[in-house]
Short mmCIF file of C-alpha atoms in Angstrom, two decimals:
data_model
loop_
_atom_site.label_atom_id
_atom_site.label_comp_id
_atom_site.label_asym_id
_atom_site.label_seq_id
_atom_site.Cartn_x
_atom_site.Cartn_y
_atom_site.Cartn_z
CA UNK A 1 -6.94 -3.94 19.41
CA UNK A 2 -8.62 -1.64 22.10
CA UNK A 3 -5.84 0.10 23.87
CA UNK A 4 -8.24 1.13 26.50
CA UNK A 5 -8.42 -2.15 28.08
CA UNK A 6 -4.34 -2.51 28.33
CA UNK A 7 -2.09 -1.70 31.21
CA UNK A 8 1.35 -1.99 32.19
CA UNK A 9 1.98 -5.17 34.31
CA UNK A 10 4.52 -3.17 36.48
CA UNK A 11 3.19 0.34 36.99
CA UNK A 12 -0.55 -0.53 36.03
CA UNK A 13 -1.00 2.65 33.94
CA UNK A 14 -2.70 2.55 30.40
CA UNK A 15 -0.30 0.90 28.02
CA UNK A 16 -0.23 3.72 25.33
CA UNK A 17 3.51 2.96 24.21
CA UNK A 18 4.16 -0.85 24.46
CA UNK A 19 7.47 -2.56 24.39
CA UNK A 20 7.39 -5.60 22.25
CA UNK A 21 10.39 -8.25 21.65
CA UNK A 22 10.74 -11.39 19.60
CA UNK A 23 8.00 -13.21 21.72
CA UNK A 24 5.40 -10.65 20.62
CA UNK A 25 4.00 -9.97 24.09
CA UNK A 26 2.96 -6.68 25.31
CA UNK A 27 3.29 -6.51 29.03
CA UNK A 28 5.30 -3.33 29.74
CA UNK A 29 4.98 0.40 28.84
CA UNK A 30 8.13 2.03 27.41
CA UNK A 31 9.30 3.56 30.67
CA UNK A 32 9.00 0.32 32.66
CA UNK A 33 10.57 -1.72 30.17
CA UNK A 34 13.56 0.67 29.82
CA UNK A 35 13.86 0.81 33.73
CA UNK A 36 13.96 -3.11 33.74
CA UNK A 37 16.46 -3.36 31.06
CA UNK A 38 19.04 -0.55 32.05
CA UNK A 39 18.70 -0.11 35.56
CA UNK A 40 17.68 -3.80 36.86
CA UNK A 41 19.68 -5.54 34.08
CA UNK A 42 16.50 -7.59 33.22
CA UNK A 43 16.08 -8.05 29.65
CA UNK A 44 13.34 -10.98 30.00
CA UNK A 45 9.95 -10.58 28.99
CA UNK A 46 7.71 -10.01 31.96
CA UNK A 47 5.02 -12.78 30.70
CA UNK A 48 7.19 -15.70 29.28
CA UNK A 49 10.64 -14.86 30.61
CA UNK A 50 12.24 -15.22 27.27
CA UNK A 51 15.47 -13.09 27.11
CA UNK A 52 15.13 -10.26 24.65
CA UNK A 53 18.23 -9.22 23.00
CA UNK A 54 16.20 -5.91 21.86
CA UNK A 55 12.56 -4.43 22.09
CA UNK A 56 10.61 -1.99 20.11
CA UNK A 57 8.82 0.69 21.83
CA UNK A 58 5.50 1.38 19.63
CA UNK A 59 2.10 2.81 19.94
CA UNK A 60 0.86 0.88 17.11
CA UNK A 61 -0.64 -2.39 18.76
CA UNK A 62 -1.43 -4.08 15.71
CA UNK A 63 2.24 -4.58 14.86
CA UNK A 64 4.21 -7.66 15.56
CA UNK A 65 7.93 -7.77 15.83
CA UNK A 66 8.49 -9.45 12.64
CA UNK A 67 6.97 -6.31 10.98
CA UNK A 68 10.34 -4.58 11.64
CA UNK A 69 13.40 -4.86 9.79
CA UNK A 70 16.40 -4.84 12.13
CA UNK A 71 20.31 -5.19 11.38
CA UNK A 72 22.37 -4.67 14.55
CA UNK A 73 21.65 -1.19 15.86
CA UNK A 74 19.41 -0.20 13.06
CA UNK A 75 15.62 -0.84 12.92
CA UNK A 76 13.31 0.47 10.21
CA UNK A 77 9.46 0.57 9.56
CA UNK A 78 7.58 1.78 6.46
CA UNK A 79 11.04 2.99 5.08
CA UNK A 80 11.71 5.15 8.54
CA UNK A 81 14.46 4.23 10.95
CA UNK A 82 13.57 4.04 14.30
CA UNK A 83 15.56 5.89 17.30
CA UNK A 84 18.11 3.42 19.04
CA UNK A 85 18.61 3.95 22.90
CA UNK A 86 21.86 2.09 23.45
CA UNK A 87 21.53 2.09 27.30
CA UNK A 88 18.44 -0.16 27.17
CA UNK A 89 19.12 -2.01 23.95
CA UNK A 90 15.79 -0.50 22.72
CA UNK A 91 14.32 0.88 19.52
CA UNK A 92 11.70 3.64 19.76
CA UNK A 93 9.06 4.12 17.10
CA UNK A 94 7.41 6.93 18.96
CA UNK A 95 9.39 9.88 19.50
CA UNK A 96 7.23 11.54 22.17
CA UNK A 97 7.79 8.29 24.23
CA UNK A 98 12.02 8.67 23.68
CA UNK A 99 11.95 12.31 24.37
CA UNK A 100 10.07 11.51 27.63
CA UNK A 101 12.68 8.99 28.50
CA UNK A 102 15.50 11.22 27.78
CA UNK A 103 13.99 13.96 30.18
CA UNK A 104 13.54 11.37 32.88
CA UNK A 105 17.10 10.39 32.76
CA UNK A 106 18.52 13.95 32.50
CA UNK A 107 20.58 15.86 35.15
CA UNK A 108 18.32 18.89 34.27
CA UNK A 109 17.06 20.86 37.20
CA UNK A 110 13.24 20.59 37.88
CA UNK A 111 13.26 24.00 39.67
CA UNK A 112 15.29 26.29 37.58
CA UNK A 113 13.34 28.00 34.76
CA UNK A 114 13.31 26.62 31.15
CA UNK A 115 16.19 28.17 29.06
CA UNK A 116 18.08 29.36 32.00
CA UNK A 117 21.85 28.78 32.11
CA UNK A 118 21.65 26.67 35.20
CA UNK A 119 18.78 24.50 34.14
CA UNK A 120 21.14 21.92 32.63
CA UNK A 121 24.86 21.25 32.29
CA UNK A 122 25.35 19.21 35.45
CA UNK A 123 27.60 15.78 34.52
CA UNK A 124 26.92 13.77 37.40
CA UNK A 125 24.83 13.10 40.56
CA UNK A 126 27.26 14.89 42.72
CA UNK A 127 26.95 18.09 40.49
CA UNK A 128 23.30 17.63 40.65
CA UNK A 129 23.02 17.55 44.33
CA UNK A 130 25.41 20.24 45.03
CA UNK A 131 23.30 22.39 42.55
CA UNK A 132 20.03 21.41 44.58
CA UNK A 133 21.51 22.52 47.71
CA UNK A 134 23.24 25.74 46.70
CA UNK A 135 20.63 27.06 44.48
CA UNK A 136 17.53 26.01 45.91
CA UNK A 137 18.26 24.74 49.44
CA UNK A 138 16.93 21.32 48.67
CA UNK A 139 18.40 17.87 49.21
CA UNK A 140 18.29 14.41 47.94
CA UNK A 141 18.14 11.47 50.06
CA UNK A 142 21.50 9.70 49.52
CA UNK A 143 20.12 6.41 50.50
CA UNK A 144 17.62 6.48 47.68
CA UNK A 145 19.93 7.94 45.15
CA UNK A 146 22.37 4.90 45.85
CA UNK A 147 19.72 2.09 46.10
CA UNK A 148 16.37 3.12 44.46
CA UNK A 149 16.26 1.67 40.84
CA UNK A 150 14.57 4.98 39.23
CA UNK A 151 15.49 7.58 36.81
CA UNK A 152 17.01 10.78 37.85
CA UNK A 153 13.85 12.75 37.58
CA UNK A 154 12.10 10.41 39.50
CA UNK A 155 13.76 10.98 42.64
CA UNK A 156 12.23 13.13 45.57
CA UNK A 157 13.74 16.42 46.52
CA UNK A 158 13.32 17.64 49.92
CA UNK A 159 13.84 20.40 52.34
CA UNK A 160 16.06 19.62 55.41
CA UNK A 161 12.94 19.18 57.48
CA UNK A 162 11.25 17.03 54.73
CA UNK A 163 14.09 14.81 54.46
CA UNK A 164 14.23 14.05 58.26
CA UNK A 165 10.63 12.92 58.14
CA UNK A 166 11.36 10.90 54.99
CA UNK A 167 14.19 9.24 56.72
CA UNK A 168 12.29 8.62 60.13
CA UNK A 169 8.68 8.13 59.17
CA UNK A 170 8.40 7.78 55.39
CA UNK A 171 5.56 8.58 53.07
CA UNK A 172 3.81 11.85 54.48
CA UNK A 173 0.63 11.00 52.26
CA UNK A 174 0.55 7.64 54.48
CA UNK A 175 2.03 5.48 51.35
CA UNK A 176 3.88 2.07 52.19
CA UNK A 177 7.02 3.59 52.57
CA UNK A 178 7.68 4.06 56.57
CA UNK A 179 11.30 5.23 56.53
CA UNK A 180 14.87 4.04 56.29
CA UNK A 181 15.50 1.79 59.46
CA UNK A 182 17.95 3.07 62.05
CA UNK A 183 20.81 0.63 63.45
CA UNK A 184 20.54 1.81 66.97
CA UNK A 185 24.13 0.50 67.61
CA UNK A 186 25.60 2.98 65.15
CA UNK A 187 22.88 5.62 64.78
CA UNK A 188 23.08 4.97 61.42
CA UNK A 189 20.30 4.58 58.67
CA UNK A 190 20.27 2.13 55.99
CA UNK A 191 17.96 1.71 52.86
CA UNK A 192 15.57 -1.00 54.19
CA UNK A 193 14.96 -4.02 56.38
CA UNK A 194 17.02 -6.23 54.27
CA UNK A 195 20.03 -3.74 54.23
CA UNK A 196 19.59 -3.46 58.13
CA UNK A 197 19.70 -7.24 58.13
CA UNK A 198 22.85 -7.46 56.06
CA UNK A 199 24.51 -4.55 58.34
CA UNK A 200 23.82 -6.25 61.55
CA UNK A 201 24.91 -9.27 60.38
CA UNK A 202 28.37 -7.99 58.97
CA UNK A 203 28.93 -5.17 61.50
CA UNK A 204 27.44 -6.51 64.68
CA UNK A 205 27.30 -10.01 66.77
CA UNK A 206 24.72 -12.76 67.42
CA UNK A 207 24.52 -15.64 69.61
CA UNK A 208 24.70 -18.83 67.57
CA UNK A 209 23.61 -21.11 70.47
CA UNK A 210 20.45 -19.02 70.78
CA UNK A 211 19.81 -19.35 67.22
CA UNK A 212 20.15 -22.90 67.28
CA UNK A 213 18.31 -23.65 70.73
CA UNK A 214 15.67 -20.91 70.61
CA UNK A 215 15.49 -20.29 66.88
CA UNK A 216 16.02 -16.77 67.77
CA UNK A 217 17.35 -14.83 64.39
CA UNK A 218 16.97 -11.07 65.42
CA UNK A 219 18.85 -10.72 68.65
CA UNK A 220 22.02 -8.86 68.22
CA UNK A 221 25.13 -7.14 70.26
CA UNK A 222 26.90 -4.00 69.46
CA UNK A 223 30.53 -5.89 70.02
CA UNK A 224 32.05 -9.15 71.04
CA UNK A 225 32.66 -7.77 74.86
CA UNK A 226 28.69 -7.40 74.72
CA UNK A 227 28.13 -10.73 73.24
CA UNK A 228 30.92 -12.25 75.55
CA UNK A 229 29.14 -10.87 78.55
CA UNK A 230 25.75 -12.64 77.10
CA UNK A 231 27.82 -15.73 76.68
CA UNK A 232 28.90 -15.82 80.35
CA UNK A 233 25.52 -15.05 81.73
CA UNK A 234 23.28 -17.23 79.60
CA UNK A 235 25.47 -20.14 78.51
CA UNK A 236 28.56 -22.02 79.37
CA UNK A 237 31.82 -19.80 78.59
CA UNK A 238 35.11 -21.44 78.60
CA UNK A 239 37.39 -18.92 80.98
CA UNK A 240 40.53 -20.20 80.26
CA UNK A 241 42.88 -17.36 79.06
CA UNK A 242 43.74 -18.88 75.54
CA UNK A 243 40.16 -19.55 74.79
CA UNK A 244 38.95 -16.17 75.90
CA UNK A 245 41.59 -14.69 73.60
CA UNK A 246 40.16 -17.03 70.69
CA UNK A 247 36.62 -16.05 71.52
CA UNK A 248 33.15 -17.71 70.76
CA UNK A 249 34.57 -20.74 72.80
CA UNK A 250 31.19 -21.19 74.58
CA UNK A 251 28.87 -24.20 75.13
CA UNK A 252 25.14 -24.74 75.55
CA UNK A 253 25.49 -26.90 78.55
CA UNK A 254 27.85 -27.68 81.63
CA UNK A 255 28.57 -31.18 80.26
CA UNK A 256 29.86 -29.88 76.91
CA UNK A 257 32.14 -27.50 78.77
CA UNK A 258 33.44 -30.12 80.90
CA UNK A 259 34.35 -32.36 77.91
CA UNK A 260 35.99 -29.50 76.24
CA UNK A 261 37.82 -28.86 79.48
CA UNK A 262 38.90 -32.39 79.89
CA UNK A 263 40.16 -32.71 76.27
CA UNK A 264 41.76 -29.29 75.76
CA UNK A 265 42.74 -28.33 78.81
CA UNK A 266 43.31 -31.49 80.80
CA UNK A 267 40.96 -30.79 83.58
CA UNK A 268 37.58 -32.35 84.61
CA UNK A 269 36.41 -28.99 85.71
CA UNK A 270 35.98 -25.57 84.16
CA UNK A 271 38.35 -22.88 85.61
CA UNK A 272 35.37 -21.17 87.19
CA UNK A 273 34.90 -24.14 89.30
CA UNK A 274 38.36 -24.85 90.18
CA UNK A 275 40.42 -23.42 92.84
CA UNK A 276 42.97 -21.06 91.12
CA UNK A 277 45.23 -19.50 93.38
#
């Protein structure tokens, strides 16, 4: 098979080392396959969606999955045992591809010279980040560390000024990333638009009447007092003390408010329309 015409369906790079499973489809390269299986917990074939309990990373594009002998975590081909990667439940026939993966996942400092004492030895991301700051005056974007499904060595490293630009305006080369959205109420940045939407829904307030009547879904208020002021100005808020304490007792029309006052407060008129000494 002519490898020059094959490309990974995820990263679109030439498919030199492919992942094959029991379906025998070659759709992803070794790195993208491991990323899907380990970081995204997705063991399905990108083409037929069959769940693949194990895959084999091979540069031999003429072999099928059945050409390999497999027993649990042992896989052989031509009398040779393949390297097993437990994190992704993958077998590597190509050692160079496996070593590349190990390097991508390592906590090895990309700035320290090879062989130096500080080149490796970090045991977690906290130590890795601390080393970058103390030794090289560089920082990682914590939002990217916590949310991007990439390997350690694929994370960008910034100066403090570069990090500020990354957060505010995104890729300096004009790429698709436009920065991490800011919650203007909290002055806190979140990972992406979906995270901002979730944050606004959980931490702030919206008007259910506006959402129903006007189909407005992107107007938010910092806190309940601000929302209550909106209720009072734009809708029909029940001003009785018990309803104010209960919160969210507001109506779309004067007629609905009068019906509420009649049934709950034994009055035919809202408090604001009655003479209250």
